[in-house]
PDB file of N, CA and C in Angstrom:
ATOM      1  N   MET Y  17       0.992  -1.731  -0.091  1.00 47.00           N
ATOM      2  CA  MET Y  17      -0.034   0.485   0.085  1.00 47.00           C
ATOM      3  C   MET Y  17       0.508   1.358   0.134  1.00 47.00           C
ATOM      4  N   GLU Y  18       0.145   2.297  -0.811  1.00 67.00           N
ATOM      5  CA  GLU Y  18       1.540   3.479  -1.006  1.00 67.00           C
ATOM      6  C   GLU Y  18       0.904   4.473   0.400  1.00 67.00           C
ATOM      7  N   ASP Y  19       2.275   5.038   0.604  1.00 89.00           N
ATOM      8  CA  ASP Y  19       1.829   6.267   1.308  1.00 89.00           C
ATOM      9  C   ASP Y  19       1.362   7.298   0.758  1.00 89.00           C
ATOM     10  N   LYS Y  20       0.739   8.837   1.761  1.00 94.00           N
ATOM     11  CA  LYS Y  20      -0.035   9.261   1.335  1.00 94.00           C
ATOM     12  C   LYS Y  20       1.072  10.958   0.576  1.00 94.00           C
ATOM     13  N   PHE Y  21       2.235  10.723   1.208  1.00 94.00           N
ATOM     14  CA  PHE Y  21       3.538  10.967  -0.011  1.00 94.00           C
ATOM     15  C   PHE Y  21       3.709  10.582  -1.542  1.00 94.00           C
ATOM     16  N   SER Y  22       3.862   9.509  -1.768  1.00 96.00           N
ATOM     17  CA  SER Y  22       4.426   8.665  -2.518  1.00 96.00           C
ATOM     18  C   SER Y  22       2.957   8.298  -3.299  1.00 96.00           C
ATOM     19  N   GLN Y  23       1.552   8.864  -3.140  1.00 95.00           N
ATOM     20  CA  GLN Y  23       0.403   9.112  -3.743  1.00 95.00           C
ATOM     21  C   GLN Y  23       0.173  10.513  -4.117  1.00 95.00           C
ATOM     22  N   ARG Y  24       0.214  11.698  -3.587  1.00 96.00           N
ATOM     23  CA  ARG Y  24       0.756  13.036  -3.675  1.00 96.00           C
ATOM     24  C   ARG Y  24       1.934  13.208  -5.001  1.00 96.00           C
ATOM     25  N   LEU Y  25       2.694  12.149  -4.612  1.00 97.00           N
ATOM     26  CA  LEU Y  25       3.922  12.872  -5.724  1.00 97.00           C
ATOM     27  C   LEU Y  25       4.030  12.068  -7.536  1.00 97.00           C
ATOM     28  N   TYR Y  26       3.240  10.475  -7.042  1.00 98.00           N
ATOM     29  CA  TYR Y  26       3.310   9.709  -8.131  1.00 98.00           C
ATOM     30  C   TYR Y  26       2.075  11.414  -8.947  1.00 98.00           C
ATOM     31  N   ALA Y  27       1.248  11.163  -8.551  1.00 97.00           N
ATOM     32  CA  ALA Y  27      -0.245  11.959  -9.470  1.00 97.00           C
ATOM     33  C   ALA Y  27       0.609  13.407  -9.877  1.00 97.00           C
ATOM     34  N   LEU Y  28       1.628  13.977  -9.114  1.00 97.00           N
ATOM     35  CA  LEU Y  28       2.741  14.824 -10.007  1.00 97.00           C
ATOM     36  C   LEU Y  28       3.293  14.811 -10.480  1.00 97.00           C
ATOM     37  N   VAL Y  29       3.856  13.823 -10.496  1.00 98.00           N
ATOM     38  CA  VAL Y  29       4.814  12.919 -11.553  1.00 98.00           C
ATOM     39  C   VAL Y  29       3.998  13.262 -12.787  1.00 98.00           C
ATOM     40  N   LYS Y  30       3.038  12.257 -12.744  1.00 97.00           N
ATOM     41  CA  LYS Y  30       1.591  12.313 -14.178  1.00 97.00           C
ATOM     42  C   LYS Y  30       1.659  13.131 -15.122  1.00 97.00           C
ATOM     43  N   ALA Y  31       2.094  14.549 -14.001  1.00 97.00           N
ATOM     44  CA  ALA Y  31       1.404  15.581 -14.720  1.00 97.00           C
ATOM     45  C   ALA Y  31       2.859  16.647 -15.422  1.00 97.00           C
ATOM     46  N   ILE Y  32       3.730  15.349 -15.326  1.00 98.00           N
ATOM     47  CA  ILE Y  32       4.820  16.276 -15.842  1.00 98.00           C
ATOM     48  C   ILE Y  32       4.858  16.078 -18.070  1.00 98.00           C
ATOM     49  N   SER Y  33       5.311  17.121 -18.603  1.00 96.00           N
ATOM     50  CA  SER Y  33       4.610  16.934 -19.669  1.00 96.00           C
ATOM     51  C   SER Y  33       5.802  16.032 -20.013  1.00 96.00           C
ATOM     52  N   PRO Y  34       5.405  15.751 -21.547  1.00 98.00           N
ATOM     53  CA  PRO Y  34       6.534  15.326 -23.132  1.00 98.00           C
ATOM     54  C   PRO Y  34       7.288  15.813 -23.148  1.00 98.00           C
ATOM     55  N   GLY Y  35       8.370  15.663 -22.985  1.00 98.00           N
ATOM     56  CA  GLY Y  35       9.468  16.766 -23.317  1.00 98.00           C
ATOM     57  C   GLY Y  35      10.185  17.281 -21.965  1.00 98.00           C
ATOM     58  N   ARG Y  36       9.602  16.858 -21.363  1.00 98.00           N
ATOM     59  CA  ARG Y  36       9.852  18.166 -19.948  1.00 98.00           C
ATOM     60  C   ARG Y  36      11.064  17.294 -18.440  1.00 98.00           C
ATOM     61  N   VAL Y  37      11.362  17.656 -17.549  1.00 98.00           N
ATOM     62  CA  VAL Y  37      11.464  16.871 -16.664  1.00 98.00           C
ATOM     63  C   VAL Y  37      12.104  17.582 -15.131  1.00 98.00           C
ATOM     64  N   ALA Y  38      11.559  17.352 -13.932  1.00 98.00           N
ATOM     65  CA  ALA Y  38      11.942  17.712 -12.991  1.00 98.00           C
ATOM     66  C   ALA Y  38      12.361  17.257 -11.913  1.00 98.00           C
ATOM     67  N   SER Y  39      13.326  17.784 -11.217  1.00 98.00           N
ATOM     68  CA  SER Y  39      14.303  16.838 -10.378  1.00 98.00           C
ATOM     69  C   SER Y  39      13.452  16.021  -8.681  1.00 98.00           C
ATOM     70  N   TYR Y  40      14.459  15.380  -8.358  1.00 97.00           N
ATOM     71  CA  TYR Y  40      13.692  14.844  -7.181  1.00 97.00           C
ATOM     72  C   TYR Y  40      13.868  15.716  -6.030  1.00 97.00           C
ATOM     73  N   GLY Y  41      14.452  17.047  -6.582  1.00 97.00           N
ATOM     74  CA  GLY Y  41      14.450  17.578  -5.095  1.00 97.00           C
ATOM     75  C   GLY Y  41      13.345  18.780  -5.494  1.00 97.00           C
ATOM     76  N   GLN Y  42      12.598  19.541  -6.622  1.00 97.00           N
ATOM     77  CA  GLN Y  42      12.236  19.949  -6.830  1.00 97.00           C
ATOM     78  C   GLN Y  42      10.576  19.903  -7.073  1.00 97.00           C
ATOM     79  N   LEU Y  43      10.645  18.051  -6.881  1.00 97.00           N
ATOM     80  CA  LEU Y  43       9.218  17.583  -6.854  1.00 97.00           C
ATOM     81  C   LEU Y  43       9.303  17.471  -5.050  1.00 97.00           C
ATOM     82  N   ALA Y  44      10.149  17.590  -4.714  1.00 97.00           N
ATOM     83  CA  ALA Y  44      10.279  17.785  -2.988  1.00 97.00           C
ATOM     84  C   ALA Y  44       9.550  18.771  -2.669  1.00 97.00           C
ATOM     85  N   LEU Y  45      10.323  19.508  -3.195  1.00 96.00           N
ATOM     86  CA  LEU Y  45       9.586  20.518  -2.380  1.00 96.00           C
ATOM     87  C   LEU Y  45       8.224  21.546  -3.085  1.00 96.00           C
ATOM     88  N   MET Y  46       8.055  21.246  -4.595  1.00 96.00           N
ATOM     89  CA  MET Y  46       6.499  21.667  -4.784  1.00 96.00           C
ATOM     90  C   MET Y  46       5.149  20.497  -3.897  1.00 96.00           C
ATOM     91  N   LEU Y  47       6.102  19.519  -3.035  1.00 96.00           N
ATOM     92  CA  LEU Y  47       4.573  18.675  -2.215  1.00 96.00           C
ATOM     93  C   LEU Y  47       5.102  18.995  -0.843  1.00 96.00           C
ATOM     94  N   GLY Y  48       5.512  20.035  -0.917  1.00 95.00           N
ATOM     95  CA  GLY Y  48       6.001  20.947   0.931  1.00 95.00           C
ATOM     96  C   GLY Y  48       7.273  20.036   2.125  1.00 95.00           C
ATOM     97  N   HIS Y  49       8.270  19.518   0.529  1.00 95.00           N
ATOM     98  CA  HIS Y  49       9.222  18.627   1.217  1.00 95.00           C
ATOM     99  C   HIS Y  49      10.297  19.356   1.506  1.00 95.00           C
ATOM    100  N   PRO Y  50      10.638  20.620   1.653  1.00 94.00           N
ATOM    101  CA  PRO Y  50      11.364  21.155   1.247  1.00 94.00           C
ATOM    102  C   PRO Y  50      13.046  20.218   0.562  1.00 94.00           C
ATOM    103  N   ARG Y  51      13.440  19.767   1.989  1.00 95.00           N
ATOM    104  CA  ARG Y  51      14.665  19.007   1.774  1.00 95.00           C
ATOM    105  C   ARG Y  51      14.117  16.970   1.743  1.00 95.00           C
ATOM    106  N   GLY Y  52      13.289  16.887   0.977  1.00 95.00           N
ATOM    107  CA  GLY Y  52      13.176  15.501   1.031  1.00 95.00           C
ATOM    108  C   GLY Y  52      13.601  15.081  -0.164  1.00 95.00           C
ATOM    109  N   ALA Y  53      14.511  15.330  -1.404  1.00 96.00           N
ATOM    110  CA  ALA Y  53      14.536  15.145  -2.387  1.00 96.00           C
ATOM    111  C   ALA Y  53      14.782  13.400  -2.335  1.00 96.00           C
ATOM    112  N   ARG Y  54      16.235  13.017  -0.972  1.00 95.00           N
ATOM    113  CA  ARG Y  54      16.345  10.875  -0.978  1.00 95.00           C
ATOM    114  C   ARG Y  54      14.869  10.050  -0.670  1.00 95.00           C
ATOM    115  N   ILE Y  55      13.784  11.395   0.240  1.00 95.00           N
ATOM    116  CA  ILE Y  55      12.821  10.585   0.061  1.00 95.00           C
ATOM    117  C   ILE Y  55      12.055  10.270  -1.514  1.00 95.00           C
ATOM    118  N   THR Y  56      12.062  11.135  -2.588  1.00 96.00           N
ATOM    119  CA  THR Y  56      11.353  11.873  -3.309  1.00 96.00           C
ATOM    120  C   THR Y  56      11.774   9.830  -4.662  1.00 96.00           C
ATOM    121  N   GLY Y  57      12.803   9.888  -4.056  1.00 95.00           N
ATOM    122  CA  GLY Y  57      14.071   9.481  -4.806  1.00 95.00           C
ATOM    123  C   GLY Y  57      14.142   8.060  -4.387  1.00 95.00           C
ATOM    124  N   TRP Y  58      13.175   7.414  -3.642  1.00 94.00           N
ATOM    125  CA  TRP Y  58      13.346   6.624  -2.492  1.00 94.00           C
ATOM    126  C   TRP Y  58      11.909   5.828  -3.246  1.00 94.00           C
ATOM    127  N   ALA Y  59      10.656   6.605  -3.022  1.00 95.00           N
ATOM    128  CA  ALA Y  59       9.324   6.678  -3.587  1.00 95.00           C
ATOM    129  C   ALA Y  59       9.279   6.328  -4.932  1.00 95.00           C
ATOM    130  N   MET Y  60      10.247   6.492  -5.620  1.00 95.00           N
ATOM    131  CA  MET Y  60      10.410   6.833  -7.224  1.00 95.00           C
ATOM    132  C   MET Y  60      11.133   5.243  -7.375  1.00 95.00           C
ATOM    133  N   ALA Y  61      11.278   4.851  -6.808  1.00 92.00           N
ATOM    134  CA  ALA Y  61      12.413   3.064  -6.666  1.00 92.00           C
ATOM    135  C   ALA Y  61      11.612   2.432  -6.846  1.00 92.00           C
ATOM    136  N   ARG Y  62      10.999   2.694  -5.909  1.00 92.00           N
ATOM    137  CA  ARG Y  62       9.152   1.699  -5.195  1.00 92.00           C
ATOM    138  C   ARG Y  62       8.240   2.447  -6.549  1.00 92.00           C
ATOM    139  N   CYS Y  63       8.404   2.794  -7.147  1.00 93.00           N
ATOM    140  CA  CYS Y  63       7.145   2.923  -8.363  1.00 93.00           C
ATOM    141  C   CYS Y  63       7.333   1.860  -9.547  1.00 93.00           C
ATOM    142  N   GLN Y  64       5.872   1.363  -9.056  1.00 91.00           N
ATOM    143  CA  GLN Y  64       5.497  -0.081  -9.936  1.00 91.00           C
ATOM    144  C   GLN Y  64       4.423  -0.046 -11.123  1.00 91.00           C
ATOM    145  N   ASP Y  65       3.859   1.497 -11.275  1.00 95.00           N
ATOM    146  CA  ASP Y  65       2.870   1.780 -12.228  1.00 95.00           C
ATOM    147  C   ASP Y  65       3.799   2.434 -13.759  1.00 95.00           C
ATOM    148  N   PRO Y  66       2.945   1.542 -14.521  1.00 94.00           N
ATOM    149  CA  PRO Y  66       3.488   2.367 -15.504  1.00 94.00           C
ATOM    150  C   PRO Y  66       2.416   3.149 -16.217  1.00 94.00           C
ATOM    151  N   SER Y  67       2.244   3.944 -15.669  1.00 96.00           N
ATOM    152  CA  SER Y  67       1.537   4.755 -16.180  1.00 96.00           C
ATOM    153  C   SER Y  67       2.219   5.592 -15.229  1.00 96.00           C
ATOM    154  N   ILE Y  68       3.290   5.683 -14.957  1.00 97.00           N
ATOM    155  CA  ILE Y  68       4.078   7.165 -14.174  1.00 97.00           C
ATOM    156  C   ILE Y  68       5.326   7.246 -14.777  1.00 97.00           C
ATOM    157  N   PRO Y  69       5.014   8.535 -15.202  1.00 98.00           N
ATOM    158  CA  PRO Y  69       6.513   8.548 -16.050  1.00 98.00           C
ATOM    159  C   PRO Y  69       7.727   8.764 -15.595  1.00 98.00           C
ATOM    160  N   CYS Y  70       8.496   7.834 -14.639  1.00 97.00           N
ATOM    161  CA  CYS Y  70       9.032   7.599 -14.496  1.00 97.00           C
ATOM    162  C   CYS Y  70      10.540   8.083 -14.684  1.00 97.00           C
ATOM    163  N   HIS Y  71      10.752   8.247 -16.002  1.00 97.00           N
ATOM    164  CA  HIS Y  71      11.961   8.471 -16.681  1.00 97.00           C
ATOM    165  C   HIS Y  71      12.171   9.630 -16.840  1.00 97.00           C
ATOM    166  N   ARG Y  72      11.228  10.721 -16.853  1.00 98.00           N
ATOM    167  CA  ARG Y  72      11.003  12.323 -16.430  1.00 98.00           C
ATOM    168  C   ARG Y  72      11.751  12.972 -15.507  1.00 98.00           C
ATOM    169  N   VAL Y  73      12.000  11.872 -14.237  1.00 98.00           N
ATOM    170  CA  VAL Y  73      12.591  12.667 -12.860  1.00 98.00           C
ATOM    171  C   VAL Y  73      14.202  12.253 -13.361  1.00 98.00           C
ATOM    172  N   VAL Y  74      14.515  13.428 -12.504  1.00 98.00           N
ATOM    173  CA  VAL Y  74      16.472  13.552 -12.701  1.00 98.00           C
ATOM    174  C   VAL Y  74      17.244  14.237 -11.009  1.00 98.00           C
ATOM    175  N   LYS Y  75      18.419  14.085 -11.335  1.00 97.00           N
ATOM    176  CA  LYS Y  75      19.089  14.905 -10.195  1.00 97.00           C
ATOM    177  C   LYS Y  75      19.067  16.139 -10.450  1.00 97.00           C
ATOM    178  N   GLY Y  76      18.832  16.697  -8.969  1.00 97.00           N
ATOM    179  CA  GLY Y  76      18.372  18.799  -9.466  1.00 97.00           C
ATOM    180  C   GLY Y  76      19.460  18.850 -10.673  1.00 97.00           C
ATOM    181  N   ASP Y  77      21.203  18.258 -10.733  1.00 98.00           N
ATOM    182  CA  ASP Y  77      21.904  18.901 -12.190  1.00 98.00           C
ATOM    183  C   ASP Y  77      21.145  18.224 -13.653  1.00 98.00           C
ATOM    184  N   GLY Y  78      20.874  17.336 -13.460  1.00 98.00           N
ATOM    185  CA  GLY Y  78      20.543  16.856 -14.690  1.00 98.00           C
ATOM    186  C   GLY Y  78      21.570  15.222 -15.148  1.00 98.00           C
ATOM    187  N   THR Y  79      21.808  15.167 -13.948  1.00 97.00           N
ATOM    188  CA  THR Y  79      22.181  13.471 -14.134  1.00 97.00           C
ATOM    189  C   THR Y  79      20.818  12.285 -14.100  1.00 97.00           C
ATOM    190  N   LEU Y  80      21.161  11.760 -15.030  1.00 97.00           N
ATOM    191  CA  LEU Y  80      19.617  10.623 -14.915  1.00 97.00           C
ATOM    192  C   LEU Y  80      20.312   9.463 -14.092  1.00 97.00           C
ATOM    193  N   ALA Y  81      19.144   9.016 -13.583  1.00 93.00           N
ATOM    194  CA  ALA Y  81      19.472   7.256 -12.694  1.00 93.00           C
ATOM    195  C   ALA Y  81      20.293   6.284 -13.107  1.00 93.00           C
ATOM    196  N   PRO Y  82      20.937   5.964 -11.854  1.00 90.00           N
ATOM    197  CA  PRO Y  82      21.622   4.701 -12.035  1.00 90.00           C
ATOM    198  C   PRO Y  82      21.244   3.985 -12.866  1.00 90.00           C
ATOM    199  N   GLU Y  83      22.347   3.277 -14.281  1.00 83.00           N
ATOM    200  CA  GLU Y  83      21.837   2.347 -15.595  1.00 83.00           C
ATOM    201  C   GLU Y  83      20.975   1.550 -15.135  1.00 83.00           C
ATOM    202  N   ASP Y  84      20.943   0.594 -14.106  1.00 83.00           N
ATOM    203  CA  ASP Y  84      20.219   0.045 -13.388  1.00 83.00           C
ATOM    204  C   ASP Y  84      18.704  -0.214 -13.038  1.00 83.00           C
ATOM    205  N   ALA Y  85      18.440   1.426 -12.804  1.00 86.00           N
ATOM    206  CA  ALA Y  85      16.915   1.650 -12.573  1.00 86.00           C
ATOM    207  C   ALA Y  85      15.917   1.895 -13.360  1.00 86.00           C
ATOM    208  N   PHE Y  86      16.585   1.462 -14.292  1.00 89.00           N
ATOM    209  CA  PHE Y  86      15.001   1.016 -15.643  1.00 89.00           C
ATOM    210  C   PHE Y  86      15.253  -0.257 -15.690  1.00 89.00           C
ATOM    211  N   GLY Y  87      16.226  -1.056 -15.935  1.00 88.00           N
ATOM    212  CA  GLY Y  87      16.225  -3.189 -15.901  1.00 88.00           C
ATOM    213  C   GLY Y  87      17.325  -2.613 -16.973  1.00 88.00           C
ATOM    214  N   ILE Y  88      17.072  -1.703 -18.256  1.00 90.00           N
ATOM    215  CA  ILE Y  88      18.078  -1.445 -19.916  1.00 90.00           C
ATOM    216  C   ILE Y  88      18.848  -0.722 -19.316  1.00 90.00           C
ATOM    217  N   PRO Y  89      19.713  -0.790 -19.319  1.00 91.00           N
ATOM    218  CA  PRO Y  89      20.744   0.260 -19.575  1.00 91.00           C
ATOM    219  C   PRO Y  89      20.225   1.078 -21.291  1.00 91.00           C
ATOM    220  N   GLY Y  90      20.352   2.454 -20.321  1.00 94.00           N
ATOM    221  CA  GLY Y  90      20.048   3.497 -21.616  1.00 94.00           C
ATOM    222  C   GLY Y  90      18.602   3.752 -21.540  1.00 94.00           C
ATOM    223  N   LEU Y  91      17.488   3.252 -21.020  1.00 95.00           N
ATOM    224  CA  LEU Y  91      16.795   2.925 -21.384  1.00 95.00           C
ATOM    225  C   LEU Y  91      16.433   4.796 -20.821  1.00 95.00           C
ATOM    226  N   GLN Y  92      16.483   5.008 -19.510  1.00 97.00           N
ATOM    227  CA  GLN Y  92      15.898   6.548 -19.323  1.00 97.00           C
ATOM    228  C   GLN Y  92      16.610   7.993 -20.703  1.00 97.00           C
ATOM    229  N   ARG Y  93      17.868   7.114 -20.963  1.00 97.00           N
ATOM    230  CA  ARG Y  93      18.150   8.175 -21.580  1.00 97.00           C
ATOM    231  C   ARG Y  93      17.455   8.389 -23.391  1.00 97.00           C
ATOM    232  N   GLN Y  94      16.752   6.741 -23.701  1.00 97.00           N
ATOM    233  CA  GLN Y  94      16.069   6.967 -25.171  1.00 97.00           C
ATOM    234  C   GLN Y  94      14.931   7.427 -24.829  1.00 97.00           C
ATOM    235  N   LEU Y  95      14.295   7.016 -23.784  1.00 97.00           N
ATOM    236  CA  LEU Y  95      13.053   7.584 -23.634  1.00 97.00           C
ATOM    237  C   LEU Y  95      12.725   8.881 -23.821  1.00 97.00           C
ATOM    238  N   LEU Y  96      13.830   9.865 -22.871  1.00 98.00           N
ATOM    239  CA  LEU Y  96      13.755  11.609 -22.800  1.00 98.00           C
ATOM    240  C   LEU Y  96      14.344  11.311 -24.370  1.00 98.00           C
ATOM    241  N   GLN Y  97      14.425  10.985 -24.906  1.00 98.00           N
ATOM    242  CA  GLN Y  97      15.726  11.534 -26.383  1.00 98.00           C
ATOM    243  C   GLN Y  97      14.179  11.735 -27.017  1.00 98.00           C
ATOM    244  N   ALA Y  98      13.128  10.398 -26.938  1.00 98.00           N
ATOM    245  CA  ALA Y  98      11.888  10.481 -28.024  1.00 98.00           C
ATOM    246  C   ALA Y  98      10.934  11.320 -28.019  1.00 98.00           C
ATOM    247  N   GLU Y  99      10.898  11.734 -26.272  1.00 98.00           N
ATOM    248  CA  GLU Y  99      10.099  12.381 -25.973  1.00 98.00           C
ATOM    249  C   GLU Y  99      11.110  14.807 -26.048  1.00 98.00           C
ATOM    250  N   GLY Y 100      12.116  14.409 -26.761  1.00 98.00           N
ATOM    251  CA  GLY Y 100      13.040  15.368 -26.934  1.00 98.00           C
ATOM    252  C   GLY Y 100      14.490  16.287 -26.413  1.00 98.00           C
ATOM    253  N   VAL Y 101      14.200  16.003 -25.187  1.00 98.00           N
ATOM    254  CA  VAL Y 101      14.670  16.351 -24.414  1.00 98.00           C
ATOM    255  C   VAL Y 101      15.842  16.347 -24.551  1.00 98.00           C
ATOM    256  N   SER Y 102      16.565  17.316 -24.368  1.00 98.00           N
ATOM    257  CA  SER Y 102      18.157  17.490 -24.842  1.00 98.00           C
ATOM    258  C   SER Y 102      19.045  17.520 -23.804  1.00 98.00           C
ATOM    259  N   PHE Y 103      20.131  16.795 -24.920  1.00 98.00           N
ATOM    260  CA  PHE Y 103      21.077  17.275 -23.669  1.00 98.00           C
ATOM    261  C   PHE Y 103      22.108  17.555 -23.595  1.00 98.00           C
ATOM    262  N   LEU Y 104      23.281  17.797 -22.290  1.00 98.00           N
ATOM    263  CA  LEU Y 104      24.215  18.844 -22.878  1.00 98.00           C
ATOM    264  C   LEU Y 104      25.781  17.946 -23.278  1.00 98.00           C
ATOM    265  N   PRO Y 105      26.658  17.531 -23.565  1.00 98.00           N
ATOM    266  CA  PRO Y 105      28.255  17.406 -24.246  1.00 98.00           C
ATOM    267  C   PRO Y 105      28.117  15.992 -22.810  1.00 98.00           C
ATOM    268  N   ASP Y 106      28.346  16.489 -21.862  1.00 97.00           N
ATOM    269  CA  ASP Y 106      28.457  15.607 -20.737  1.00 97.00           C
ATOM    270  C   ASP Y 106      27.618  14.662 -20.555  1.00 97.00           C
ATOM    271  N   GLY Y 107      26.422  14.563 -21.350  1.00 96.00           N
ATOM    272  CA  GLY Y 107      25.403  13.727 -21.138  1.00 96.00           C
ATOM    273  C   GLY Y 107      24.704  14.103 -19.902  1.00 96.00           C
ATOM    274  N   ARG Y 108      24.200  15.077 -19.205  1.00 98.00           N
ATOM    275  CA  ARG Y 108      23.177  15.892 -18.249  1.00 98.00           C
ATOM    276  C   ARG Y 108      22.122  15.877 -18.982  1.00 98.00           C
ATOM    277  N   VAL Y 109      20.935  15.617 -18.439  1.00 98.00           N
ATOM    278  CA  VAL Y 109      20.206  16.550 -19.640  1.00 98.00           C
ATOM    279  C   VAL Y 109      20.229  18.132 -19.377  1.00 98.00           C
ATOM    280  N   ASP Y 110      19.266  19.461 -20.080  1.00 98.00           N
ATOM    281  CA  ASP Y 110      19.885  20.687 -20.123  1.00 98.00           C
ATOM    282  C   ASP Y 110      18.733  21.027 -19.731  1.00 98.00           C
ATOM    283  N   MET Y 111      18.259  20.918 -18.017  1.00 98.00           N
ATOM    284  CA  MET Y 111      18.058  21.206 -17.099  1.00 98.00           C
ATOM    285  C   MET Y 111      17.769  22.452 -17.517  1.00 98.00           C
ATOM    286  N   ALA Y 112      18.233  23.798 -17.770  1.00 98.00           N
ATOM    287  CA  ALA Y 112      17.808  24.994 -17.843  1.00 98.00           C
ATOM    288  C   ALA Y 112      16.841  25.120 -19.463  1.00 98.00           C
ATOM    289  N   ALA Y 113      17.177  24.058 -20.672  1.00 98.00           N
ATOM    290  CA  ALA Y 113      15.494  24.212 -20.952  1.00 98.00           C
ATOM    291  C   ALA Y 113      14.964  23.115 -21.328  1.00 98.00           C
ATOM    292  N   CYS Y 114      15.072  22.312 -20.303  1.00 98.00           N
ATOM    293  CA  CYS Y 114      13.740  21.442 -20.747  1.00 98.00           C
ATOM    294  C   CYS Y 114      13.571  20.648 -19.167  1.00 98.00           C
ATOM    295  N   ARG Y 115      13.646  21.926 -17.885  1.00 98.00           N
ATOM    296  CA  ARG Y 115      12.762  21.647 -16.313  1.00 98.00           C
ATOM    297  C   ARG Y 115      11.558  21.944 -16.768  1.00 98.00           C
ATOM    298  N   TRP Y 116      10.643  21.236 -15.837  1.00 98.00           N
ATOM    299  CA  TRP Y 116       9.397  21.241 -16.136  1.00 98.00           C
ATOM    300  C   TRP Y 116       8.725  22.221 -15.240  1.00 98.00           C
ATOM    301  N   PRO Y 117       8.147  23.334 -15.550  1.00 95.00           N
ATOM    302  CA  PRO Y 117       8.178  24.404 -13.898  1.00 95.00           C
ATOM    303  C   PRO Y 117       6.931  24.269 -13.308  1.00 95.00           C
ATOM    304  N   GLY Y 118       6.863  22.890 -13.457  1.00 92.00           N
ATOM    305  CA  GLY Y 118       5.634  22.117 -12.442  1.00 92.00           C
ATOM    306  C   GLY Y 118       3.413  23.262 -12.759  1.00 92.00           C
ATOM    307  N   PRO Y 119       2.958  22.596 -11.955  1.00 86.00           N
ATOM    308  CA  PRO Y 119       1.867  22.184 -12.625  1.00 86.00           C
ATOM    309  C   PRO Y 119       0.470  23.434 -12.713  1.00 86.00           C
ATOM    310  N   PRO Y 120      -0.056  23.726 -13.643  1.00 78.00           N
ATOM    311  CA  PRO Y 120      -0.983  25.513 -13.842  1.00 78.00           C
ATOM    312  C   PRO Y 120      -0.872  25.439 -11.954  1.00 78.00           C
ATOM    313  N   PRO Y 121      -1.447  26.454 -11.501  1.00 75.00           N
ATOM    314  CA  PRO Y 121      -2.062  26.903 -10.646  1.00 75.00           C
ATOM    315  C   PRO Y 121      -3.275  26.854 -10.713  1.00 75.00           C
ATOM    316  N   GLN Y 122      -4.240  25.751  -9.974  1.00 68.00           N
ATOM    317  CA  GLN Y 122      -4.962  26.002  -9.538  1.00 68.00           C
ATOM    318  C   GLN Y 122      -6.220  27.702 -10.184  1.00 68.00           C
ATOM    319  N   ASN Y 123      -7.321  27.052 -10.648  1.00 60.00           N
ATOM    320  CA  ASN Y 123      -8.077  28.180 -10.301  1.00 60.00           C
ATOM    321  C   ASN Y 123      -9.149  28.696  -8.448  1.00 60.00           C
ATOM    322  N   ALA Y 124      -8.791  28.959  -7.664  1.00 55.00           N
ATOM    323  CA  ALA Y 124      -9.800  29.890  -6.737  1.00 55.00           C
ATOM    324  C   ALA Y 124     -10.915  30.218  -6.786  1.00 55.00           C
ATOM    325  N   ASP Y 125     -12.005  29.579  -7.301  1.00 56.00           N
ATOM    326  CA  ASP Y 125     -13.206  30.717  -7.825  1.00 56.00           C
ATOM    327  C   ASP Y 125     -13.906  29.436  -6.758  1.00 56.00           C
TER     328      ASP Y 125
END
C-alpha cells in the first residue's frame, strides 16, 4: 500500500509534460518537503505503476538515474530523447531548457 506522500508524488509525476523533466528536489519542494529529495528518490524507486513516467525525474544537475534503475542500460536516456529532451555534452539533461515549471495554478473561484 502506498503512503500519502507517494500517492501525491506519483500524481505530480503524471503531470510532467512529455519533453520536460523534474528533479527529485523540485518535486519534494512542490509537495511541501523542501529537503525531501532522498525520500522522493526512494518513492520513485518503489514505483511499479507503468502509467507513471518515472523516466522524467532526474537529479537536480540533470544526471540520470543509475543504469540499473530502469532494467535496461540507457533506457531512461532513450525515452527522454524520444520525447525531445536535450542533453548537454557531458550526458546530463539540459535542465535550463527542459525543466518542468510545475502544474498550472489551480483556480480559486
